[in-house]
Coordinates of C-alpha atoms and ligand atoms in Angstrom, one line a residue:
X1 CA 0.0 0.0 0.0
X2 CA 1.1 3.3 -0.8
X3 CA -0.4 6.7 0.6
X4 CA 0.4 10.3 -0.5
X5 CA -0.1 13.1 1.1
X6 CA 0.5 16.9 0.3
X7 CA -0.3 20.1 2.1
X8 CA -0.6 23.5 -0.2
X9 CA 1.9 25.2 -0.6
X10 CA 2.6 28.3 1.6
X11 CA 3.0 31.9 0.1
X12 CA 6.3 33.1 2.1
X13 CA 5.8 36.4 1.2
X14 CA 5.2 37.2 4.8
X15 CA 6.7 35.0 7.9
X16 CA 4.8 31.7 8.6
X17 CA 2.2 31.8 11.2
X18 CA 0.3 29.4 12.9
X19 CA -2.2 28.1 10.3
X20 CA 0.5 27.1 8.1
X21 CA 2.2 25.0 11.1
X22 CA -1.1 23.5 11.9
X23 CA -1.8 22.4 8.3
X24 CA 1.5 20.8 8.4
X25 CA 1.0 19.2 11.9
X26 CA -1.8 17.1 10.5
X27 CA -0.5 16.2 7.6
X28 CA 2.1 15.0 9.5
X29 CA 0.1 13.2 11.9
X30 CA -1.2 11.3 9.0
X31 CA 1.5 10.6 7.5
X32 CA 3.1 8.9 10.5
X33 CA -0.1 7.3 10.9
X34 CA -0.2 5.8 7.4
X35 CA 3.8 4.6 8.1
X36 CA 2.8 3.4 11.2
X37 CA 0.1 1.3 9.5
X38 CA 3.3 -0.2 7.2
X39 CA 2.3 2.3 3.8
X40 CA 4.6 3.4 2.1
X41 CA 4.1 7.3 2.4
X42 CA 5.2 10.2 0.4
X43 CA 4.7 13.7 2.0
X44 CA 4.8 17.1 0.6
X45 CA 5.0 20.5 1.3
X46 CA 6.6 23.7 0.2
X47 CA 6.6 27.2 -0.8
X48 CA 4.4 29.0 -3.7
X49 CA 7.3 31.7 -5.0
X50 CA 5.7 33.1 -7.8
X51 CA 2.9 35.9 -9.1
X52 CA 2.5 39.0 -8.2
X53 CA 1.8 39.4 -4.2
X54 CA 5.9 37.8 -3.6
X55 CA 6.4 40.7 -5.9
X56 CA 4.8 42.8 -4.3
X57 CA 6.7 42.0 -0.8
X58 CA 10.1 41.9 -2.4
X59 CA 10.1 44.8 -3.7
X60 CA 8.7 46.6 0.1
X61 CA 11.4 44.4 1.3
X62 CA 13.9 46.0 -1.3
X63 CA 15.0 42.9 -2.7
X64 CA 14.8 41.3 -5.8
X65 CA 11.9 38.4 -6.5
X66 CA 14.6 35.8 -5.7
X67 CA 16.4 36.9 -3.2
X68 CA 13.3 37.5 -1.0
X69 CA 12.0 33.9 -1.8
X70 CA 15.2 32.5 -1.2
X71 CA 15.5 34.4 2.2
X72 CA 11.9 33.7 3.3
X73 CA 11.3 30.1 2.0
X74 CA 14.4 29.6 4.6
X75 CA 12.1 30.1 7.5
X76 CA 9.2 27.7 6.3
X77 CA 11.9 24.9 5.8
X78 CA 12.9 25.5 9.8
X79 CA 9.1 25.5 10.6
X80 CA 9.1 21.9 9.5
X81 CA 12.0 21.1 11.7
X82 CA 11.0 22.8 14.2
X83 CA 7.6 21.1 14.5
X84 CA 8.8 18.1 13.5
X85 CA 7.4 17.6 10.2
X86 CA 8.4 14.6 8.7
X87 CA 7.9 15.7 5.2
X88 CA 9.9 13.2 2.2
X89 CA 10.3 16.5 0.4
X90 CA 10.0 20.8 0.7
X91 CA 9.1 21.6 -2.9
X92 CA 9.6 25.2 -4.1
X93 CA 8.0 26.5 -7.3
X94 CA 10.7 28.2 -8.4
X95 CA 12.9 25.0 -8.9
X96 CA 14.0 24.1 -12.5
X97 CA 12.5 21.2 -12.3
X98 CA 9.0 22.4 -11.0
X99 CA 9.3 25.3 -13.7
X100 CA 9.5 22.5 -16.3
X101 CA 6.8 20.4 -15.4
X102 CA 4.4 23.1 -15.2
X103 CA 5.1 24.3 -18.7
X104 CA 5.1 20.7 -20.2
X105 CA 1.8 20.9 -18.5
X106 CA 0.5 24.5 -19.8
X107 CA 2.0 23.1 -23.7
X108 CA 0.0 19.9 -23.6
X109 CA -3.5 21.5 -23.0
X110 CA -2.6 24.3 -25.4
X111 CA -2.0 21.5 -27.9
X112 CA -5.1 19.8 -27.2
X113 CA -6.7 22.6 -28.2
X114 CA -8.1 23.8 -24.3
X115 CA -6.3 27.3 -24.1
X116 CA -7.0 29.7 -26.2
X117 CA -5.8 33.6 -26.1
X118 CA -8.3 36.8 -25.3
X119 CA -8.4 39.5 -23.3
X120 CA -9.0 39.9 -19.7
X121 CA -11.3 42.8 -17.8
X122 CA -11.9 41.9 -14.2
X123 CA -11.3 42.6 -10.3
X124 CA -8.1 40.9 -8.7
X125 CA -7.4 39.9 -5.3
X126 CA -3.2 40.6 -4.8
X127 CA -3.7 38.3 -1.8
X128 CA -5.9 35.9 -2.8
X129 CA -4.0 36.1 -6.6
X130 CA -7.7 35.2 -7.5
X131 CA -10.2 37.3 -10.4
X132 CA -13.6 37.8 -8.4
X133 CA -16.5 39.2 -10.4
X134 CA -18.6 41.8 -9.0
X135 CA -21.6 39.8 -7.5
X136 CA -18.5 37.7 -5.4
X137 CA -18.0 40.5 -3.6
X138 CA -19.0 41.4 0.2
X139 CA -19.2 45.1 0.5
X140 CA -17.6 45.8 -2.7
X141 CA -14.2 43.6 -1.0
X142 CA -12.6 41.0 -1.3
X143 CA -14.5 38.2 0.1
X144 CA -11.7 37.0 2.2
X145 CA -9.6 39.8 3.1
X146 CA -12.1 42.4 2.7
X147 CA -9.4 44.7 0.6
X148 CA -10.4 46.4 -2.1
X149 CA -9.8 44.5 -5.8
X150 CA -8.1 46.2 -8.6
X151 CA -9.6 46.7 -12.1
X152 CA -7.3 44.6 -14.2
X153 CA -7.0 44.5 -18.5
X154 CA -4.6 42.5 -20.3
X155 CA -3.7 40.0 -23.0
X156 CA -4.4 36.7 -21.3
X157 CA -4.6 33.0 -22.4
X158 CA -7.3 31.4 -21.3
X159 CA -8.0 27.7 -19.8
X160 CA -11.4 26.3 -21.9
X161 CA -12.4 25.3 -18.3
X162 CA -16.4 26.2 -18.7
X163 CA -16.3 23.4 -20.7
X164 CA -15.7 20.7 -17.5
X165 CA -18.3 21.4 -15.8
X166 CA -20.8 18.6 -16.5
X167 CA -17.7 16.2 -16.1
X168 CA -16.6 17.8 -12.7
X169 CA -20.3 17.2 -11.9
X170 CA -20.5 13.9 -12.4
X171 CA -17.0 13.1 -10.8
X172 CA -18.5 14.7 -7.5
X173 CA -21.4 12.8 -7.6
X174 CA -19.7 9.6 -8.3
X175 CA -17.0 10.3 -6.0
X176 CA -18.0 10.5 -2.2
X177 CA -14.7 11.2 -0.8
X178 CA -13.5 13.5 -3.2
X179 CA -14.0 15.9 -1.1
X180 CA -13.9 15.6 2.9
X181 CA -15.8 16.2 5.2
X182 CA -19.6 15.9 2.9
X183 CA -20.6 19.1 3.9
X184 CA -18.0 21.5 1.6
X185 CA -18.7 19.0 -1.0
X186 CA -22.3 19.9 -1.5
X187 CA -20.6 23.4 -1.3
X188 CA -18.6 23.1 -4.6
X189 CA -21.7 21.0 -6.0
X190 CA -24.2 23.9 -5.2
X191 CA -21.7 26.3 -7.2
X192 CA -21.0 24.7 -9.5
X193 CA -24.7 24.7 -10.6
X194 CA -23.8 28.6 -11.6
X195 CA -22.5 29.6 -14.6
X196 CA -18.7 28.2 -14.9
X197 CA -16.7 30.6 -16.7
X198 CA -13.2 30.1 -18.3
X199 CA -10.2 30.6 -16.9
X200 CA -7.5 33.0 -17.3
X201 CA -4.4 31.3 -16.7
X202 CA -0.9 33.4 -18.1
X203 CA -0.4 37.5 -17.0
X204 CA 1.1 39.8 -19.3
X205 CA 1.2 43.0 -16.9
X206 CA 4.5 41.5 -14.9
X207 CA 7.0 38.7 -15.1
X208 CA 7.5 36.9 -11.8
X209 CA 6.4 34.0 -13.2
X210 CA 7.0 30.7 -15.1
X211 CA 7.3 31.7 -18.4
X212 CA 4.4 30.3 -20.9
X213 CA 6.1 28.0 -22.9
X214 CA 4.3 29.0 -26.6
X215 CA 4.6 33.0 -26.0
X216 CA 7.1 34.3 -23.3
X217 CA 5.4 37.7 -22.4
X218 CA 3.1 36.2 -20.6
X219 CA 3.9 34.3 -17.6
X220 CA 1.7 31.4 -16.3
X221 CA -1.3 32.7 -13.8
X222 CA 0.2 31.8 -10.1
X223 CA -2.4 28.9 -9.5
X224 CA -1.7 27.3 -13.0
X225 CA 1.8 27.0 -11.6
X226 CA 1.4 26.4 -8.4
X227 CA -1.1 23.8 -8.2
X228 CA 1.2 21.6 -10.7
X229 CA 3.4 21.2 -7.7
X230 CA 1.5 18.5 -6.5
X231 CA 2.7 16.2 -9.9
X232 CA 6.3 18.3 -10.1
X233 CA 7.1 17.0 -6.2
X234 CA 6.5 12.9 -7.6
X235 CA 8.5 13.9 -10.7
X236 CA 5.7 13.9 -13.6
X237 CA 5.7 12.6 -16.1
X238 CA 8.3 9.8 -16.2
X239 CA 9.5 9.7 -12.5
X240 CA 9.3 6.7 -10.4
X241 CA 7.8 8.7 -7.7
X242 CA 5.3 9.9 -9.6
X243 CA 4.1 6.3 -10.8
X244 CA 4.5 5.0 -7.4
X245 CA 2.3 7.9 -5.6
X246 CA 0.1 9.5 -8.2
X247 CA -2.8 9.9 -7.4
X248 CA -2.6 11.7 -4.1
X249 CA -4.8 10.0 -1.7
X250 CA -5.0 13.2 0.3
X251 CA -4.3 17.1 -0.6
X252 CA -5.3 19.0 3.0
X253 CA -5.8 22.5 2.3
X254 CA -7.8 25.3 4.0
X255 CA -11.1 26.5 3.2
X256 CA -10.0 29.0 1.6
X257 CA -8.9 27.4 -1.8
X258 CA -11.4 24.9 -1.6
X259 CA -12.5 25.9 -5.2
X260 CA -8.8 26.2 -6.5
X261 CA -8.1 23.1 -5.6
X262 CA -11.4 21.2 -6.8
X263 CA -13.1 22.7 -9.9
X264 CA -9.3 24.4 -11.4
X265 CA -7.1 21.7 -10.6
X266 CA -9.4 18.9 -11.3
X267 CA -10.5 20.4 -14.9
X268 CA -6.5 21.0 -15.4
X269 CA -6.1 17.6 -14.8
X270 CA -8.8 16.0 -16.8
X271 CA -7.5 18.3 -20.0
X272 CA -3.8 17.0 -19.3
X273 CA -4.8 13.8 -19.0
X274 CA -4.2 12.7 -15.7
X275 CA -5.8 11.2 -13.2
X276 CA -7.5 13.0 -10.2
X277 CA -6.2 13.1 -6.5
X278 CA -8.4 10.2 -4.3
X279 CA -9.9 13.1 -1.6
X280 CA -9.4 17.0 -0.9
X281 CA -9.1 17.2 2.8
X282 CA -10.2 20.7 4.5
X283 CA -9.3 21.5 7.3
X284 CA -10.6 24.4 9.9
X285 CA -9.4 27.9 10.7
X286 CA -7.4 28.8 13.9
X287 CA -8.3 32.1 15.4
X288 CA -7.3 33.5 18.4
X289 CA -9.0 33.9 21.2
X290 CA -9.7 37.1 20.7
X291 CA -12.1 35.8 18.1
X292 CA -10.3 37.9 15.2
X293 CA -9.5 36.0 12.0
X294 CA -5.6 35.5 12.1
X295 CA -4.9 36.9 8.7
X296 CA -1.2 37.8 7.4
X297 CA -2.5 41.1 6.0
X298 CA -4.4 41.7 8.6
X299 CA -1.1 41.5 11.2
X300 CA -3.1 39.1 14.1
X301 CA -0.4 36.4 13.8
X302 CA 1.3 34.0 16.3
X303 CA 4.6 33.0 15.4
X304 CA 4.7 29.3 15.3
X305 CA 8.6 29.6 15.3
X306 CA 8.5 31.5 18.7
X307 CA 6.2 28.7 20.2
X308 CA 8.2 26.3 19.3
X309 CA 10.9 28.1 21.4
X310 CA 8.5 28.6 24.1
X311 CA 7.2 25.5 24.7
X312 CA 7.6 21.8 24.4
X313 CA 6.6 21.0 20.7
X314 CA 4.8 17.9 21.7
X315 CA 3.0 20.1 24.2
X316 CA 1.8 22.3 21.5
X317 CA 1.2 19.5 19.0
X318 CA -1.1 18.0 21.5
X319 CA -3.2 21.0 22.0
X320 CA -4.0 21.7 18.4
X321 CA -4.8 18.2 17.8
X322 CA -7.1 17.8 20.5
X323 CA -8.1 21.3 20.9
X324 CA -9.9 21.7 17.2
X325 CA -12.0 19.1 15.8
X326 CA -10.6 18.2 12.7
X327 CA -11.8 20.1 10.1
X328 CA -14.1 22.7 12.6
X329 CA -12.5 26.6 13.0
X330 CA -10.8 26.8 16.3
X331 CA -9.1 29.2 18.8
X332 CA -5.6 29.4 20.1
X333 CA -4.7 30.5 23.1
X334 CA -1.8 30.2 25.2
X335 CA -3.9 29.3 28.3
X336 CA -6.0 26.9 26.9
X337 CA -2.4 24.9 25.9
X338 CA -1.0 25.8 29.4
X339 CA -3.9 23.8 30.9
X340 CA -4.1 20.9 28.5
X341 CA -0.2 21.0 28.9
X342 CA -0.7 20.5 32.9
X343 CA -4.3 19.0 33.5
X344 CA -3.6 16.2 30.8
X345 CA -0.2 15.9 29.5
X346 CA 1.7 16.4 32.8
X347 CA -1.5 14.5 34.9
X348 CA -2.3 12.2 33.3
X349 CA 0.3 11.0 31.1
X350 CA 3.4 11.8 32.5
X351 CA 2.4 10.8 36.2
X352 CA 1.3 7.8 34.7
X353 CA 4.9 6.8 33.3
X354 CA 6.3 8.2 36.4
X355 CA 4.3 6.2 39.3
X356 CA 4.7 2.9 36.9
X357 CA 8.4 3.7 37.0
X358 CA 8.8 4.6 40.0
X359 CA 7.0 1.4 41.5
X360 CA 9.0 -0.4 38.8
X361 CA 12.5 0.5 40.5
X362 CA 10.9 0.7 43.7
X363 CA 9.9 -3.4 44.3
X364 CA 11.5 -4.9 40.9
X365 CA 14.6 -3.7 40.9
X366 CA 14.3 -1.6 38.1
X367 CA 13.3 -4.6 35.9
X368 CA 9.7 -4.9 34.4
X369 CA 8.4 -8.1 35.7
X370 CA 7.2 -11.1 33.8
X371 CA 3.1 -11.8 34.5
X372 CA -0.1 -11.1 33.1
X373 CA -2.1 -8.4 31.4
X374 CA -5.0 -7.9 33.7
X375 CA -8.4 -8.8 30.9
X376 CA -10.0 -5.6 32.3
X377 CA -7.2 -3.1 31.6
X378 CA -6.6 -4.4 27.9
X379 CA -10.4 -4.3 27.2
X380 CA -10.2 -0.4 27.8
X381 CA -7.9 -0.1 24.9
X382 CA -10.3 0.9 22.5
X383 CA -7.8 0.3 19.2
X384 CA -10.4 -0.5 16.2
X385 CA -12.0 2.8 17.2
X386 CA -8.5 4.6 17.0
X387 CA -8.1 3.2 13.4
X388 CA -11.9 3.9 12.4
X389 CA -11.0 8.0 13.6
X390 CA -7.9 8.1 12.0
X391 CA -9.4 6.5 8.7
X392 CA -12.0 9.2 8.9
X393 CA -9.9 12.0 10.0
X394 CA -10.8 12.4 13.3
X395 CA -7.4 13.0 14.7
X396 CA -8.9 14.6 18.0
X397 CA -11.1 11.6 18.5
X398 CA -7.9 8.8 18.0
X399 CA -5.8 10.9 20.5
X400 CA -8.8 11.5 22.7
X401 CA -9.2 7.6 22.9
X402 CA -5.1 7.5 22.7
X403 CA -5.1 9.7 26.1
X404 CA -8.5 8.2 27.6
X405 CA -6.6 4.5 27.7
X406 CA -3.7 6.6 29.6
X407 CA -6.3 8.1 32.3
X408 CA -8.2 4.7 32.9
X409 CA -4.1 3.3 33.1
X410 CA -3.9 5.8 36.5
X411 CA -7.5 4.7 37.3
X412 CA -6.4 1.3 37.2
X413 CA -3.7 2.0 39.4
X414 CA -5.7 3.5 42.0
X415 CA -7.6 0.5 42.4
X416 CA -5.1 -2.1 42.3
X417 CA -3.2 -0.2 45.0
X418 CA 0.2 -2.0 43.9
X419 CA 1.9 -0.5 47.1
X420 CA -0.6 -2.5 49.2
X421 CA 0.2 -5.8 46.8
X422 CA 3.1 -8.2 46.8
X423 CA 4.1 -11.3 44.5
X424 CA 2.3 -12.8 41.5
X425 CA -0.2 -10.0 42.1
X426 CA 2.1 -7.0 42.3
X427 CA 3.9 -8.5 39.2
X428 CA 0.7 -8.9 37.5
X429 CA 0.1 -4.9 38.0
X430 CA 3.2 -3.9 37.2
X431 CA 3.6 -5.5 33.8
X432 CA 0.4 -5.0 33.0
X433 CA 1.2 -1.1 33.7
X434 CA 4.2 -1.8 31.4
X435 CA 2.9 -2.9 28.6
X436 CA 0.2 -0.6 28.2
X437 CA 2.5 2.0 28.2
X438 CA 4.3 0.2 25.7
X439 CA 1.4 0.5 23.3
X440 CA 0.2 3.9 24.6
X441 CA 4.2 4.9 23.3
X442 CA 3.6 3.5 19.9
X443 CA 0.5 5.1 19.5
X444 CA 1.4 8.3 20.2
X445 CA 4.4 8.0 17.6
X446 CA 2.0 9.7 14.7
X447 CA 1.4 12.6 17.3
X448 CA 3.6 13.7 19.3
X449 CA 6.7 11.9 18.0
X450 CA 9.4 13.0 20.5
X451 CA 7.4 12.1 24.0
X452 CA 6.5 8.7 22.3
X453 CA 10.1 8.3 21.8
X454 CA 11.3 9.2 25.8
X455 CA 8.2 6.9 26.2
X456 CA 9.1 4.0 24.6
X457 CA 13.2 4.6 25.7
X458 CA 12.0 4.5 29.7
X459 CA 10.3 1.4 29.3
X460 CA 13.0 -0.5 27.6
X461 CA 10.7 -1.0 24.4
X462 CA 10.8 -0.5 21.1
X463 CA 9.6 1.8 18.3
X464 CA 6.9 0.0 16.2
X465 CA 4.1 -0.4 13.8
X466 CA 0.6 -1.3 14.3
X467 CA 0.9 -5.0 14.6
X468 CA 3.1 -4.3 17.9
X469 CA -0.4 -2.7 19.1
X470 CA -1.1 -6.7 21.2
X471 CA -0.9 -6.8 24.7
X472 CA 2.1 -10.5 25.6
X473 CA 4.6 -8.7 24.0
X474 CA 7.2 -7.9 26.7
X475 CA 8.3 -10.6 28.1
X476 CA 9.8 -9.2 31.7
X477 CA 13.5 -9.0 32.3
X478 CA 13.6 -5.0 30.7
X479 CA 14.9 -2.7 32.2
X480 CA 13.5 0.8 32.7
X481 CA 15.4 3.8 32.4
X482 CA 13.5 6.6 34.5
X483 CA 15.0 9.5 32.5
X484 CA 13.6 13.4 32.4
X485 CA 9.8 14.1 33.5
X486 CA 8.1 14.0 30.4
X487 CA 5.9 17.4 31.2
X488 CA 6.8 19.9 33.1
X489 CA 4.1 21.5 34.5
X490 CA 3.7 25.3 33.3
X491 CA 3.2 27.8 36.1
X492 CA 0.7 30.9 35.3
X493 CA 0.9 34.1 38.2
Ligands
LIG1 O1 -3.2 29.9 -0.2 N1 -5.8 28.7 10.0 O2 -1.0 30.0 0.5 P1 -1.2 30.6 2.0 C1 -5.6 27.5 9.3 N2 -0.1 29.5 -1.9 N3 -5.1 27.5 8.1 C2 -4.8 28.6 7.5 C3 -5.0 29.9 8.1 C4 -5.6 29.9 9.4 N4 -5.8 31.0 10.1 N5 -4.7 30.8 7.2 C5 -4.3 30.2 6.1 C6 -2.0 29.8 -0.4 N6 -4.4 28.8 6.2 C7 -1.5 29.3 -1.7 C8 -1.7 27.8 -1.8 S1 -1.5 25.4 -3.0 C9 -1.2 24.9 -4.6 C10 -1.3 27.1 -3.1 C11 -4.0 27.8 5.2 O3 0.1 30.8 2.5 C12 -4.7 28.1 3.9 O4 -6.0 27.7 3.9 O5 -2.2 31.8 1.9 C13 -3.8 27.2 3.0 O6 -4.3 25.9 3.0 C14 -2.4 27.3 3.6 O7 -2.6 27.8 5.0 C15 -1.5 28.2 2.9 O8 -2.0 29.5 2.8

């Protein structure tokens, strides 16, 4: 089995802020989920260098197109390591090889006959590099970032996309999990009853672009470039990678460019002949808890780079991914992680490793015992359910359950008592303690990939896959390693 996942690629024309690190973060969840499982994974993201908003910023930033991409792409690259984003490969559009692909593509639906060159007349959105027409507009704005559009007029070549919509129809309704969850699906559906117009897809005003292969004054539109990444990253046409991975199983985007990447990349696909990605993921919007819109233009951003700094990345891993339901809006605030971070990271889980360790070196000798799983401790273990949310993309639900084995792990231990037990009995506890934690580490691998790792060192276990998921695995004789507290609890004034 094979699974390929991509996130969109992130405009760096200002810094990165926390929506892009939490569109990466589940992706990356995801993707260690679908490795976990034994899939063989490909994961990509990147940057999206081109059009004319990076223009824009380079030149406020007094530097040239490429020397501000080069400079600021820098900083989305470190976000990855940072968070501990285990992507196979940071794709940048302005790479030869990108630059290539999407011209081979732009030349072979010209020479099918599906581009054609006109005129454009129309309202632009810098930010969203997107043509509205007037009745898309709220207040006159931008629909998104509520700016004012410009009145644009050029030579343009246009994409004969009008002419998909019937067959983008039909793909929809054939095609449950094209797009996930239902409910944006009978969005696109319900728009796409309206008139579907053609696309404009090269600029002749500027020339921060790829170049269009049949008439170099024009550059290609940013979205017919950028968009092609997703076949440029596996190396269309002829690479292995791309006929290992293609089709994505998953692109997660934002709601934003639900339509870009549904009814334009799908109908640029079906003209180039290609097949289409298995499901468009989309997830939520962070705010924060202010309840403003985090918007780059707007200047309400949180630095993801700085958090990572601040805190434990696990920490903050775990409180977006259990904070937001996956694919609902949701709110950041350093509190709310502060008392996830204490109430259930530091309580629950880390005490839970701590007492079993501590009890471990306290009456074993620092050796896990042999014995039995207790029946009623392994029954909590809810693991089909885990695999049922993380095969519908309920990532908080599968670390909810993750983290609810952990607290009925501490319950268990206040019942048994182990410090009042001795013998078989005790033995029985303490491995039984031991090898869910053992499982609790693997699962957690996906999630927060560090603290699974200290887990999984402590206890004198391995890393794993699924199929290590069975209770009987240790076999007693371990030894623990009681390193660093996993947590530290954060102290607000
Ligand atoms: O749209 N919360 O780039 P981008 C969650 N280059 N996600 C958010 C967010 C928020 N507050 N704000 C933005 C682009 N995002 C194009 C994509 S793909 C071929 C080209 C998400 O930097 C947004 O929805 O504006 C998108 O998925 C991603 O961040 C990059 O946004």
């Amino acid at each position: 089995m094979k699974f390929y996942i991509t996130t969109a690629i992130d405009y760096p024309s200002g810094e990165p802020h926390l929506g892009h690190a939490y569109e990466k973060l589940c992706a990356d969840v995801m993707a260690r989920w679908h490795r976990f499982l034994g899939e063989e994974v490909f994961f990509l993201t990147g940057t999206d260098e081109h059009g004319q908003k990076i223009m824009k910023a380079a030149k406020k930033n007094g530097l040239s197109p490429q020397e501000f991409v080069n400079k600021q792409s820098e900083k989305f690259r470190e976000l990855c390591l940072k968070w501990n984003i285990s992507n196979d490969r940071f794709i940048r559009t302005t790479e030869e090889q990108h630059i290539r692909v999407a011209q081979n593509i732009f030349k072979k639906i010209y020479e099918k006959g599906e581009i054609y060159l006109g005129k454009y007349s129309g309202l632009y959105c810098t930010d969203c590099e997107t043509f509205y027409l007037e009745k898309d507009l709220k207040d006159g704005k931008c629909p998104i970032h509520g700016k004012e559009c410009e009145q644009l007029s050029e030579e343009s070549y246009f994409f004969k996309m009008g002419k998909y919509k019937q067959k983008l129809i039909d793909y929809l309704e054939k095609n449950e999990k094209s797009i996930y969850p239902k409910g944006k699906r009978t969005e696109i559906k319900n728009r796409l009853r309206e008139e579907l117009r053609d696309l404009s897809v090269s600029r002749s005003s500027f020339n921060w672009g790829v170049p269009v292969p049949i008439n170099k004054k024009h550059v290609q539109y940013v979205w017919m470039d950028a968009l092609i990444n997703y076949v440029s990253g596996v190396d269309y046409p002829n690479g292995e990678n791309f006929k290992k991975f293609w089709p994505a199983d998953v692109h997660l985007i934002g709601k934003d460019i639900l339509w870009h990447h549904t009814v334009i990349w799908w109908s640029i696909l079906m003209a180039a002949g290609i097949e289409l990605p298995k499901t468009v993921l989309v997830h939520g919007f962070i705010n924060t808890s202010s309840g403003e819109k985090m918007s780059k233009s707007k200047g309400t951003v949180i630095d993801p780079l700085e958090l990572a700094e601040k805190y434990n990345i696990d920490a903050v891993r775990y409180f977006l991914l259990r904070e937001i339901p996956f694919g609902e809006d949701g709110f950041f605030s350093e509190e709310a992680l502060i008392k996830r971070n204490n109430d259930e990271l530091a309580n629950e889980l880390g005490n839970l490793l701590n007492r079993t360790l501590s009890m471990i070196e306290r009456y074993c000798n620092g050796k896990i015992p042999s014995g039995k799983m207790d029946s009623g401790l392994a029954a909590k273990l809810e693991l089909e359910k885990i695999k049922k949310h993380m095969q519908e993309f309920e990532l908080h639900l599968a670390l909810g359950k993750i983290m609810g084995f952990a607290k009925s792990c501490n319950q268990f231990i206040n019942e048994k008592k182990p410090w009042m037990l001795s013998g078989e009995k005790l033995e029985n506890v303490l491995y039984s303690l031991s090898e869910a934690l053992r499982v609790i580490g693997l699962l957690l691998q996906p999630f927060l990939p560090q603290t699974a790792e200290k887990i999984l060192k402590q206890i004198g276990a391995e890393k794993g896959k699924i199929e290590n998921c069975k209770f009987g695995l240790l076999k007693g004789g371990e030894a623990v390693e009681k390193g660093k507290i996993l947590f530290q609890k954060i102290q607000t004034e």
